[in-house]
Amino acid sequence: MNANKKLGVFIASAIALAVLPFVVGSTLGNSWVRTIDFALLYVMLALGLNIVVGFAGLLDLGFIAFYAVGAYTFALLGSPHFDIHLPFYISIPLGALCAALFGLLLGTPVLKLKGDYLAIVTLGFGEIIRIFMNNLNAPINITNGPQGINLIDPIQIGGFSMGKTIDVAGFALNPVHMYYYLFLILTIGVVIMAYRLQYSRIGRAWVAMREDQIAASAMGLNIRNIKLLAFALGALSGGVAGGLFAAFQGFISPESFGLLESIMILAMVVLGGMGHIPGVILGAVVLTIAPEILRDVIGPLQMHTFGRMIVDPENARMLLFGLAMVIMMLTRPEGMWPSKRRKAEFEDAKKG
Amino acid sequence: MAEVLLKIEGIHKRFGGLHALNNVALHINKGEIYGLIGPNGAGKTTMFNVLTGLYTPDEGSFTFDGKDLFRAPPHIVVAGGIARTFQNIRLFHEMTALENVMVGRHIRSKAGALGAILRTKAAREEEAAIEAKAWELLKYVGIDDVAHERARNLSYGHQRRLEIARALATEPKLLALDEPAAGMNPKETEDLKALMEKVRNDGVTVLLIEHDVKLMMGLCDRIAVLDYGKKIAEGVPEVVRKDPKVIEAYLGAAHS
């Protein structure tokens, strides 16, 4: 019975996910499908950061750097900039590997740091990467500086490109639809990876290290290796998301990889429920979709009620967003959908 | 002559101006219960931290079971076969009792990230073996009935036992216990004594720090006494308890 029920839920959600872009596309328009595509990218990013912050307990404020490394790797290997056009099944794994290497590069000097100090150094690291991207156009033009890289190849499978609309049996299959399925498959891959890591010897070691580093090392855990592994694996999924982002957008510039993005991803993890995979997914989806809804609602709402714009919609959006975060952290600091363990930790902390 | 398992000589450890360990030598034989006593601040816990790699000694030598562990980091020491518990219990509080012991198996297992992600046959089998061994150890220390309870919620005596089970999970040759009977009632202390004898009879050498001198005299094969970072006596309990230097250290010069 239980197994049947599980199978039922599984099939229902599979069908729901399969038809989602068409339902959304025909009712709300394709710009919303695009938003959903971004939500999937952010799910991948948030799950990657969750390995570092949620599982291993290492506060990382520069996670966007790995997204940037993945995106730039993909862009440089598939655009007219260097006139290299590698297929995606090479350049995306390469981007992920590059990001993982940068994860080690960040992880090595911060091995002894924790808490606020770690946060500051990782924040600096994120900024360094962005500034490098911004300035590596001279003396040799590698990243094309602030202009960014344009005309990045879309994903191509066989002879068929995901960058153009095609007709399948009378259906107009937009790029946003095709990317949706690609992102969905890879997101599911990242989810499975995160789940399996969590319930493994490695996942246990991360939790033990987060709870008591001295006891963990006295139990024979090699803290250095475990930390580096967390940084590298987190960066890996950040790199995959970055490569997909570059292909999807066709254009990247350093502007896309600022500090605010890092903070948004961290907010997704914290707001959703640190260390809890379903919670993190929820956090990423809510924090991608909610601002878009606000964008659509605030302007018309003001026109309707006051007859004129009182607050600039963009400012109002950020204001409401900030307010929601503050309220959330005051009333439910463990996040929207926390794991049992994390919830218990917060309850114990409250009791003192 | 019994076989020497652990041999440290001329160990010095300084913290700024404080000479916490001053030329300390210890020999622990295979299969014995060895006690380390001394007044507060004598350097017992510092000695322990040096033995388990948490502190790096300034000078001296440290060999264990034929391996040189001088200044080795903790995970190498544990791999070499020394496991410990802490004076103020340091469990992974939000993990269950079973998970705590499973963490102890880390060093004796090897599935990596790739094995975990791909969930290979080897990784699955190893995981099952880790869990089976953890259950076995919980039964061994007598707390398998609370295996799925979070460590934080266990009673004090159970937490002590869990810490011992977690240390035993690393398959130590030497089990080092830092004041395991602290805060226990007489019944719990008796049970603990029985457990330590069981551990020793199963072939694990035991090193013990304890304040309860009565317990130590009845349990240990040999005892060393530290005072102000120096070893002032070593030997079988009957001799050590009559040593005037030991009496002086514990009770003050007037009594000697």
Coordinates of C-alpha atoms in Angstrom, one line a residue:
Chain A
M1 CA 0.0 0.0 0.0
N2 CA 2.7 2.4 1.1
A3 CA 4.9 1.5 -1.9
N4 CA 1.9 1.9 -4.2
K5 CA 1.2 5.3 -2.7
K6 CA 4.8 6.4 -3.2
L7 CA 4.7 5.2 -6.8
G8 CA 1.4 7.2 -7.3
V9 CA 3.0 10.3 -5.9
F10 CA 6.0 9.8 -8.1
I11 CA 4.1 9.3 -11.3
A12 CA 1.8 12.3 -10.5
S13 CA 4.7 14.6 -9.9
A14 CA 6.5 13.3 -13.0
I15 CA 3.5 14.1 -15.1
A16 CA 3.1 17.5 -13.4
L17 CA 6.7 18.4 -14.1
A18 CA 6.5 17.2 -17.7
V19 CA 3.5 19.3 -18.6
L20 CA 4.3 22.3 -16.4
P21 CA 6.0 24.4 -19.1
F22 CA 3.1 24.0 -21.5
V23 CA 0.5 24.8 -18.9
V24 CA 2.4 27.8 -17.7
G25 CA 3.3 28.9 -21.2
S26 CA -0.2 28.8 -22.6
T27 CA -1.8 30.5 -19.5
L28 CA 0.8 33.0 -18.3
G29 CA 3.1 33.3 -21.3
N30 CA 6.5 32.1 -22.1
S31 CA 8.3 34.7 -19.9
W32 CA 7.0 32.7 -17.0
V33 CA 8.5 29.5 -18.4
R34 CA 11.7 31.4 -18.6
T35 CA 11.4 32.2 -14.9
I36 CA 10.8 28.5 -14.1
D37 CA 14.0 27.7 -16.1
F38 CA 15.8 30.1 -13.8
A39 CA 14.2 28.5 -10.8
L40 CA 15.7 25.2 -11.8
L41 CA 19.2 26.8 -12.2
Y42 CA 18.8 28.3 -8.8
V43 CA 17.8 24.9 -7.3
M44 CA 21.0 23.5 -8.6
L45 CA 23.0 26.4 -7.2
A46 CA 21.2 26.3 -3.8
L47 CA 21.8 22.5 -3.6
G48 CA 25.5 23.0 -4.3
L49 CA 25.8 25.7 -1.6
N50 CA 23.7 23.5 0.7
I51 CA 26.5 20.9 0.7
V52 CA 29.0 23.6 1.9
V53 CA 26.7 25.5 4.3
G54 CA 24.0 23.0 5.2
F55 CA 25.9 19.8 5.4
A56 CA 29.4 20.8 6.4
G57 CA 28.4 24.0 8.2
L58 CA 30.9 26.3 6.4
L59 CA 29.5 29.7 5.8
D60 CA 30.3 30.6 2.2
L61 CA 29.4 34.1 0.9
G62 CA 31.1 33.9 -2.4
F63 CA 29.4 30.9 -3.9
I64 CA 28.5 32.8 -7.1
A65 CA 32.2 32.6 -8.0
F66 CA 31.7 28.9 -9.0
Y67 CA 28.7 29.8 -11.1
A68 CA 30.9 32.4 -12.8
V69 CA 33.7 29.9 -13.4
G70 CA 31.3 27.4 -14.9
A71 CA 29.6 30.0 -17.1
Y72 CA 32.9 31.5 -18.4
T73 CA 34.4 28.1 -19.1
F74 CA 31.4 27.2 -21.1
A75 CA 31.3 30.6 -22.9
L76 CA 35.0 30.6 -23.8
L77 CA 34.8 27.1 -25.1
G78 CA 31.7 27.7 -27.2
S79 CA 31.6 31.2 -28.7
P80 CA 33.1 33.3 -31.5
H81 CA 35.3 35.0 -28.9
F82 CA 38.1 32.4 -29.3
D83 CA 36.3 30.7 -32.2
I84 CA 36.3 27.5 -30.2
H85 CA 33.1 25.5 -30.5
L86 CA 33.2 22.5 -28.2
P87 CA 30.0 20.4 -27.8
F88 CA 28.2 20.9 -24.5
Y89 CA 28.9 17.4 -23.3
I90 CA 32.5 18.4 -23.1
S91 CA 32.4 22.0 -22.0
I92 CA 29.8 21.6 -19.2
P93 CA 31.7 18.8 -17.4
L94 CA 34.9 20.8 -18.0
G95 CA 33.2 23.9 -16.5
A96 CA 32.1 21.8 -13.5
L97 CA 35.7 20.5 -13.0
C98 CA 37.1 24.0 -13.3
A99 CA 34.6 25.1 -10.7
A100 CA 35.6 22.2 -8.4
L101 CA 39.2 23.2 -8.8
F102 CA 38.4 26.7 -7.8
G103 CA 36.5 25.2 -4.8
L104 CA 39.8 23.6 -3.7
L105 CA 41.6 26.9 -4.4
L106 CA 39.2 28.7 -2.1
G107 CA 39.1 25.8 0.4
T108 CA 42.8 25.4 1.0
P109 CA 43.6 28.8 2.5
V110 CA 40.4 28.9 4.7
L111 CA 40.8 25.5 6.3
K112 CA 41.5 27.0 9.7
L113 CA 38.8 29.6 9.5
K114 CA 35.2 29.4 10.7
G115 CA 32.2 31.5 11.3
D116 CA 32.5 35.2 10.5
Y117 CA 36.1 35.0 9.4
L118 CA 35.3 32.3 6.9
A119 CA 32.4 34.3 5.7
I120 CA 34.5 37.4 5.1
V121 CA 37.2 35.5 3.2
T122 CA 34.7 33.7 1.0
L123 CA 33.0 37.0 0.3
G124 CA 36.3 38.4 -0.8
F125 CA 37.0 35.4 -3.0
G126 CA 33.7 35.9 -4.8
E127 CA 34.5 39.5 -5.5
I128 CA 38.0 38.6 -6.7
I129 CA 36.7 36.3 -9.3
R130 CA 34.2 38.9 -10.5
I131 CA 36.9 41.6 -10.7
F132 CA 39.2 39.2 -12.5
M133 CA 36.4 38.6 -15.1
N134 CA 36.0 42.3 -15.4
N135 CA 39.6 43.0 -16.0
L136 CA 41.0 40.1 -17.9
N137 CA 40.7 41.8 -21.2
A138 CA 44.2 43.3 -21.1
P139 CA 47.0 42.7 -21.9
I140 CA 45.6 39.6 -23.4
N141 CA 41.9 39.6 -24.0
I142 CA 40.6 36.5 -22.2
T143 CA 37.2 37.4 -20.8
N144 CA 36.4 40.4 -22.9
G145 CA 36.1 42.5 -19.7
P146 CA 32.9 44.3 -18.8
Q147 CA 31.4 43.9 -22.3
G148 CA 31.1 40.2 -21.5
I149 CA 30.9 37.4 -24.0
N150 CA 28.2 37.4 -26.6
L151 CA 26.8 34.9 -29.1
I152 CA 27.5 31.9 -26.9
D153 CA 26.5 28.6 -28.6
P154 CA 23.2 27.2 -27.6
I155 CA 23.2 23.6 -26.5
Q156 CA 23.2 21.3 -29.6
I157 CA 22.3 17.7 -29.5
G158 CA 23.2 16.0 -32.8
G159 CA 22.4 18.5 -35.5
F160 CA 19.6 20.0 -33.6
S161 CA 20.0 23.3 -31.7
M162 CA 18.1 24.3 -28.6
G163 CA 18.4 27.9 -29.5
K164 CA 15.6 28.0 -32.1
T165 CA 11.9 27.3 -32.0
I166 CA 11.0 24.1 -33.7
D167 CA 7.7 22.5 -34.6
V168 CA 6.9 19.0 -33.2
A169 CA 3.6 17.7 -34.5
G170 CA 2.0 21.0 -34.6
F171 CA 3.4 22.2 -31.3
A172 CA 5.7 25.1 -31.3
L173 CA 8.6 24.0 -29.1
N174 CA 10.3 27.1 -27.8
P175 CA 13.9 27.2 -26.5
V176 CA 12.5 27.9 -23.0
H177 CA 10.6 24.6 -23.2
M178 CA 13.6 22.6 -24.4
Y179 CA 15.9 24.1 -21.8
Y180 CA 13.3 23.4 -19.2
Y181 CA 13.6 19.7 -19.8
L182 CA 17.4 19.8 -20.0
F183 CA 17.6 21.7 -16.7
L184 CA 15.0 19.4 -15.1
I185 CA 17.1 16.3 -15.9
L186 CA 20.3 17.9 -14.6
T187 CA 18.5 19.2 -11.5
I188 CA 17.2 15.8 -10.7
G189 CA 20.7 14.5 -11.1
V190 CA 22.0 17.1 -8.6
V191 CA 19.2 16.2 -6.2
I192 CA 20.1 12.5 -6.4
M193 CA 23.7 13.4 -5.9
A194 CA 22.9 15.5 -2.8
Y195 CA 20.6 12.9 -1.3
R196 CA 23.1 10.1 -1.7
L197 CA 25.9 12.2 -0.3
Q198 CA 23.8 13.1 2.7
Y199 CA 23.1 9.5 3.6
S200 CA 26.6 8.2 3.2
R201 CA 29.8 7.9 5.1
I202 CA 30.9 11.3 3.8
G203 CA 27.6 13.0 4.7
R204 CA 27.9 11.7 8.2
A205 CA 31.4 13.0 8.5
W206 CA 30.2 16.4 7.4
V207 CA 27.5 16.5 10.1
A208 CA 29.9 15.3 12.7
M209 CA 32.4 18.0 11.8
R210 CA 29.7 20.6 11.9
E211 CA 28.6 19.6 15.3
D212 CA 32.0 19.2 17.0
Q213 CA 35.2 19.5 15.0
I214 CA 37.5 18.5 17.9
A215 CA 35.5 15.4 18.7
A216 CA 35.3 14.6 14.9
S217 CA 39.1 14.8 14.5
A218 CA 39.5 12.7 17.7
M219 CA 37.3 10.1 16.0
G220 CA 39.8 9.9 13.1
L221 CA 38.1 12.2 10.6
N222 CA 40.6 14.0 8.4
I223 CA 39.1 17.4 8.8
R224 CA 41.1 18.9 5.9
N225 CA 40.0 16.4 3.4
I226 CA 36.4 16.5 4.4
K227 CA 36.3 20.3 4.2
L228 CA 37.9 20.4 0.8
L229 CA 35.6 17.7 -0.4
A230 CA 32.6 19.8 0.7
F231 CA 34.0 22.9 -1.1
A232 CA 34.8 20.9 -4.3
L233 CA 31.5 19.1 -4.5
G234 CA 29.5 22.2 -3.8
A235 CA 31.4 24.1 -6.5
L236 CA 30.8 21.2 -8.9
S237 CA 27.1 21.7 -9.1
G238 CA 27.6 25.5 -9.1
G239 CA 29.8 25.0 -12.2
V240 CA 27.2 22.8 -14.0
A241 CA 24.5 25.5 -13.3
G242 CA 26.9 28.2 -14.6
G243 CA 27.5 26.4 -17.9
L244 CA 23.8 25.9 -18.4
F245 CA 23.2 29.6 -17.6
A246 CA 25.7 30.7 -20.3
A247 CA 24.1 28.4 -22.9
F248 CA 20.6 29.5 -22.0
Q249 CA 21.3 33.3 -22.0
G250 CA 23.7 33.3 -24.9
F251 CA 25.5 36.2 -23.2
I252 CA 27.3 36.6 -20.0
S253 CA 29.1 39.5 -18.3
P254 CA 30.7 40.0 -14.9
E255 CA 27.6 41.9 -13.8
S256 CA 25.6 38.7 -13.4
F257 CA 28.0 37.4 -10.7
G258 CA 27.8 40.0 -8.0
L259 CA 27.7 39.8 -4.3
L260 CA 23.9 40.2 -4.3
E261 CA 23.6 36.9 -6.2
S262 CA 25.7 35.1 -3.6
I263 CA 23.5 36.4 -0.9
M264 CA 20.3 35.4 -2.7
I265 CA 21.6 31.8 -3.0
L266 CA 22.5 31.8 0.7
A267 CA 19.0 33.2 1.5
M268 CA 17.5 30.4 -0.5
V269 CA 19.3 27.8 1.6
V270 CA 18.7 29.5 4.9
L271 CA 15.1 30.4 4.2
G272 CA 14.2 27.0 2.8
G273 CA 15.8 25.0 5.6
M274 CA 19.6 24.6 5.8
G275 CA 20.7 21.0 5.3
H276 CA 17.3 19.8 4.2
I277 CA 17.1 19.0 0.5
P278 CA 13.3 19.5 0.0
G279 CA 13.5 22.7 2.0
V280 CA 16.4 24.1 0.0
I281 CA 14.5 23.3 -3.3
L282 CA 11.5 25.0 -1.9
G283 CA 13.6 28.0 -0.9
A284 CA 15.1 28.3 -4.3
V285 CA 11.8 28.1 -6.1
V286 CA 10.0 30.5 -3.8
L287 CA 12.8 33.1 -3.9
T288 CA 13.0 32.9 -7.7
I289 CA 9.3 33.1 -8.4
A290 CA 8.2 35.5 -5.6
P291 CA 10.1 38.5 -6.8
E292 CA 8.8 38.0 -10.3
I293 CA 5.2 37.9 -9.0
L294 CA 5.9 41.0 -7.0
R295 CA 7.3 42.7 -10.1
D296 CA 4.0 42.0 -12.0
V297 CA 1.8 42.9 -9.1
I298 CA 3.2 46.0 -7.4
G299 CA 3.0 48.4 -10.3
P300 CA -0.6 47.6 -11.5
L301 CA -1.8 47.5 -7.9
Q302 CA -0.6 51.0 -7.2
M303 CA -2.1 52.3 -10.4
H304 CA -5.3 50.7 -9.5
T305 CA -5.6 51.8 -5.9
F306 CA -4.0 55.2 -5.9
G307 CA -4.2 56.1 -9.5
R308 CA -0.5 56.8 -9.7
M309 CA 2.8 55.4 -8.8
I310 CA 3.7 56.2 -5.1
V311 CA 6.7 53.9 -4.7
D312 CA 8.9 52.8 -7.6
P313 CA 8.0 49.2 -8.2
E314 CA 11.6 48.0 -8.2
N315 CA 12.3 49.6 -4.8
A316 CA 9.0 48.4 -3.4
R317 CA 9.9 44.9 -4.5
M318 CA 13.2 44.9 -2.7
L319 CA 11.6 46.5 0.4
L320 CA 8.9 43.8 0.6
F321 CA 11.5 41.2 0.0
G322 CA 13.7 42.5 2.8
L323 CA 10.7 42.7 5.1
A324 CA 9.7 39.2 4.4
M325 CA 13.2 38.0 5.2
V326 CA 13.4 39.8 8.5
I327 CA 10.0 38.5 9.5
M328 CA 10.9 35.0 8.5
M329 CA 14.1 35.0 10.5
L330 CA 12.4 36.4 13.6
T331 CA 9.5 34.0 13.5
R332 CA 10.9 30.9 11.9
P333 CA 14.7 30.9 11.9
E334 CA 15.0 27.2 11.1
G335 CA 13.5 27.9 7.7
M336 CA 10.3 27.1 5.8
W337 CA 10.8 23.3 5.7
P338 CA 13.6 22.3 8.1
S339 CA 14.9 18.8 8.7
K340 CA 14.0 17.2 11.9
R341 CA 17.5 17.4 13.2
R342 CA 17.9 21.1 12.4
K343 CA 14.5 21.8 14.0
A344 CA 15.6 20.0 17.1
E345 CA 18.8 22.0 17.2
F346 CA 16.9 25.3 17.1
E347 CA 14.5 24.1 19.8
D348 CA 17.4 23.1 22.0
A349 CA 19.0 26.5 21.4
K350 CA 15.8 28.2 22.4
K351 CA 15.6 26.3 25.6
G352 CA 19.3 27.2 26.2
Chain B
M1 CA 58.4 -8.8 30.7
A2 CA 55.2 -7.7 29.1
E3 CA 55.2 -6.3 25.6
V4 CA 55.3 -2.5 25.5
L5 CA 52.4 -1.0 23.5
L6 CA 52.9 2.7 24.1
K7 CA 56.2 4.4 24.9
I8 CA 56.7 8.1 25.4
E9 CA 59.8 9.6 26.6
G10 CA 61.0 13.1 27.6
I11 CA 57.8 14.8 26.6
H12 CA 57.7 18.5 27.1
K13 CA 54.7 20.8 26.5
R14 CA 54.7 24.5 27.2
F15 CA 51.9 27.0 27.0
G16 CA 53.7 30.3 27.1
G17 CA 55.3 30.4 30.5
L18 CA 53.5 27.4 31.8
H19 CA 55.5 24.2 31.6
A20 CA 52.5 21.8 31.5
L21 CA 54.4 18.7 30.9
N22 CA 58.0 18.5 32.0
N23 CA 60.1 15.5 30.8
V24 CA 57.3 12.9 31.2
A25 CA 57.9 9.3 30.3
L26 CA 55.2 6.6 30.2
H27 CA 55.3 3.0 29.2
I28 CA 52.1 1.2 28.8
N29 CA 52.1 -2.6 28.4
K30 CA 49.8 -4.5 26.1
G31 CA 46.6 -5.7 27.9
E32 CA 46.9 -3.7 31.1
I33 CA 44.7 -1.1 32.6
Y34 CA 46.9 1.9 33.2
G35 CA 45.9 4.7 35.5
L36 CA 47.0 8.3 35.3
I37 CA 46.2 10.3 38.5
G38 CA 47.2 13.6 40.0
P39 CA 45.8 16.7 41.6
N40 CA 43.8 19.3 39.5
G41 CA 46.1 21.0 37.1
A42 CA 48.8 18.4 37.2
G43 CA 48.8 18.0 33.4
K44 CA 46.7 14.8 33.1
T45 CA 44.4 16.1 30.3
T46 CA 47.3 17.8 28.6
M47 CA 49.0 14.4 28.6
F48 CA 45.9 12.9 27.1
N49 CA 45.7 15.6 24.4
V50 CA 49.3 15.0 23.5
L51 CA 48.7 11.2 23.3
T52 CA 45.7 11.7 21.0
G53 CA 47.3 14.3 18.7
L54 CA 45.2 17.2 19.7
Y55 CA 48.2 18.9 21.1
T56 CA 51.7 18.7 19.5
P57 CA 54.4 18.2 22.1
D58 CA 57.4 20.5 22.0
E59 CA 60.0 17.8 22.6
G60 CA 60.2 14.1 23.3
S61 CA 59.5 10.8 21.5
F62 CA 56.3 8.9 21.1
T63 CA 56.0 5.5 19.7
F64 CA 52.9 3.3 19.7
D65 CA 52.8 -0.3 18.6
G66 CA 56.1 0.2 16.7
K67 CA 54.9 3.3 14.9
D68 CA 56.4 6.8 15.4
L69 CA 53.5 9.1 16.3
F70 CA 55.5 12.1 17.5
R71 CA 53.5 15.2 16.4
A72 CA 51.2 13.1 14.3
P73 CA 47.8 14.7 13.6
P74 CA 44.7 13.2 15.3
H75 CA 43.5 11.2 12.4
I76 CA 46.8 9.4 12.0
V77 CA 46.9 8.7 15.8
V78 CA 43.4 7.2 15.6
A79 CA 44.4 5.2 12.5
G80 CA 47.4 4.0 14.5
G81 CA 45.0 2.6 17.1
I82 CA 44.5 5.1 19.9
A83 CA 40.9 6.2 20.6
R84 CA 39.7 8.5 23.4
T85 CA 36.8 9.9 25.2
F86 CA 36.5 13.4 26.7
Q87 CA 36.3 14.6 30.2
N88 CA 33.3 16.8 29.4
I89 CA 31.4 14.5 27.0
R90 CA 31.7 15.5 23.4
L91 CA 29.2 13.5 21.5
F92 CA 27.6 14.7 18.2
H93 CA 24.5 15.8 20.1
E94 CA 22.0 16.0 17.3
M95 CA 22.9 12.7 15.8
T96 CA 21.4 9.5 17.0
A97 CA 23.3 7.1 19.2
L98 CA 23.7 4.8 16.2
E99 CA 25.0 7.5 13.9
N100 CA 27.5 8.6 16.6
V101 CA 29.0 5.1 16.5
M102 CA 28.8 5.0 12.7
V103 CA 31.0 8.1 12.6
G104 CA 33.5 6.2 14.6
R105 CA 33.7 3.6 11.8
H106 CA 34.8 6.4 9.4
I107 CA 38.5 5.6 9.7
R108 CA 38.0 1.9 9.2
S109 CA 35.9 2.3 6.0
K110 CA 36.8 3.9 2.7
A111 CA 33.8 4.6 0.4
G112 CA 34.5 8.0 -1.2
A113 CA 32.2 10.6 -2.7
L114 CA 32.1 8.9 -6.0
G115 CA 31.1 5.6 -4.5
A116 CA 28.4 7.4 -2.5
I117 CA 27.0 9.3 -5.5
L118 CA 26.9 6.2 -7.8
R119 CA 25.9 4.0 -4.9
T120 CA 28.2 1.3 -6.0
K121 CA 27.8 -2.3 -4.7
A122 CA 31.0 -1.8 -2.7
A123 CA 29.7 1.4 -1.1
R124 CA 26.3 -0.2 -0.2
E125 CA 27.9 -3.2 1.3
E126 CA 30.3 -1.2 3.3
E127 CA 27.5 1.0 4.6
A128 CA 25.6 -2.1 5.7
A129 CA 28.7 -3.4 7.4
I130 CA 29.2 0.0 9.2
E131 CA 25.6 -0.1 10.5
A132 CA 25.9 -3.7 11.6
K133 CA 29.1 -3.0 13.5
A134 CA 27.6 0.0 15.1
W135 CA 24.6 -2.1 16.4
E136 CA 27.1 -4.6 17.7
L137 CA 29.0 -2.0 19.7
L138 CA 25.8 -0.5 21.1
K139 CA 24.9 -3.9 22.4
Y140 CA 28.4 -4.4 23.7
V141 CA 28.1 -1.3 25.9
G142 CA 24.5 -2.1 26.7
I143 CA 22.6 0.8 25.1
D144 CA 21.2 -0.7 22.0
D145 CA 17.7 0.1 23.2
V146 CA 18.3 3.8 22.7
A147 CA 20.0 3.5 19.3
H148 CA 17.6 5.8 17.5
E149 CA 17.5 8.4 20.3
R150 CA 19.4 11.6 19.7
A151 CA 22.6 11.7 21.8
R152 CA 21.5 14.9 23.6
N153 CA 18.5 13.1 25.1
L154 CA 20.4 10.2 26.6
S155 CA 21.0 10.0 30.3
Y156 CA 24.5 10.9 31.6
G157 CA 25.5 7.3 32.1
H158 CA 24.3 6.4 28.7
Q159 CA 26.2 9.3 27.1
R160 CA 29.4 8.0 28.8
R161 CA 28.8 4.6 27.4
L162 CA 28.0 5.9 24.0
E163 CA 31.3 7.8 23.9
I164 CA 33.1 4.5 24.7
A165 CA 31.2 2.7 22.0
R166 CA 32.1 5.4 19.5
A167 CA 35.7 5.2 20.5
L168 CA 35.7 1.4 20.2
A169 CA 34.2 1.7 16.7
T170 CA 37.6 2.9 15.5
E171 CA 39.1 -0.5 16.5
P172 CA 41.6 0.9 19.0
K173 CA 44.5 -1.0 20.5
L174 CA 44.5 1.5 23.3
L175 CA 41.3 3.1 24.7
A176 CA 42.0 6.3 26.5
L177 CA 39.3 7.4 28.9
D178 CA 39.3 10.9 30.4
E179 CA 37.5 10.8 33.8
P180 CA 34.8 8.3 32.7
A181 CA 33.4 8.0 36.2
A182 CA 33.1 11.8 36.8
G183 CA 29.6 12.6 38.0
M184 CA 28.4 9.0 38.2
N185 CA 26.6 7.4 41.1
P186 CA 28.1 4.3 42.8
K187 CA 26.0 1.9 40.8
E188 CA 27.0 3.5 37.5
T189 CA 30.6 3.5 38.6
E190 CA 30.4 -0.2 39.3
D191 CA 28.9 -0.9 35.9
L192 CA 31.6 1.2 34.2
K193 CA 34.3 -0.8 36.1
A194 CA 32.8 -4.0 34.8
L195 CA 32.7 -2.6 31.2
M196 CA 36.3 -1.5 31.4
E197 CA 37.3 -5.0 32.5
K198 CA 35.3 -6.5 29.7
V199 CA 37.1 -4.2 27.2
R200 CA 40.5 -5.2 28.6
N201 CA 39.6 -8.9 28.5
D202 CA 38.7 -8.5 24.8
G203 CA 42.3 -7.4 24.2
V204 CA 42.1 -3.6 24.3
T205 CA 44.6 -1.9 26.5
V206 CA 43.0 0.8 28.7
L207 CA 44.4 4.1 29.8
L208 CA 42.4 5.9 32.4
I209 CA 42.4 9.3 34.0
E210 CA 40.4 9.5 37.1
H211 CA 39.9 11.4 40.3
D212 CA 38.3 8.6 42.1
V213 CA 41.4 7.2 43.7
K214 CA 39.5 4.2 45.3
L215 CA 38.2 3.2 41.9
M216 CA 41.7 3.5 40.4
M217 CA 43.3 1.4 43.1
G218 CA 40.9 -1.4 42.6
L219 CA 40.9 -1.4 38.8
C220 CA 44.3 -0.5 37.5
D221 CA 47.3 -2.8 37.1
R222 CA 49.7 0.1 37.2
I223 CA 49.4 3.8 38.0
A224 CA 51.4 6.9 37.2
V225 CA 51.1 10.0 39.3
L226 CA 51.5 13.5 37.8
D227 CA 52.1 16.7 39.7
Y228 CA 52.9 20.1 38.3
G229 CA 53.7 18.5 34.9
K230 CA 56.1 15.9 36.3
K231 CA 55.7 12.2 36.9
I232 CA 56.4 11.7 40.6
A233 CA 55.6 8.1 40.9
E234 CA 54.7 5.0 38.9
G235 CA 54.0 1.4 39.8
V236 CA 51.4 -1.0 41.1
P237 CA 48.7 0.6 43.2
E238 CA 49.8 -0.7 46.6
V239 CA 53.2 0.8 46.2
V240 CA 52.0 4.1 44.7
R241 CA 49.5 4.8 47.4
K242 CA 52.2 4.6 50.1
D243 CA 54.7 6.8 48.3
P244 CA 55.3 9.8 50.4
K245 CA 55.6 12.1 47.4
V246 CA 52.1 11.0 46.2
I247 CA 50.7 11.6 49.7
E248 CA 52.3 15.0 49.8
A249 CA 51.0 16.0 46.4
Y250 CA 47.4 15.0 47.3
L251 CA 47.3 16.0 50.9
G252 CA 50.0 18.6 51.4
A253 CA 53.4 18.4 53.1
A254 CA 52.1 18.3 56.6
H255 CA 50.7 14.7 56.2
S256 CA 53.8 13.1 54.7

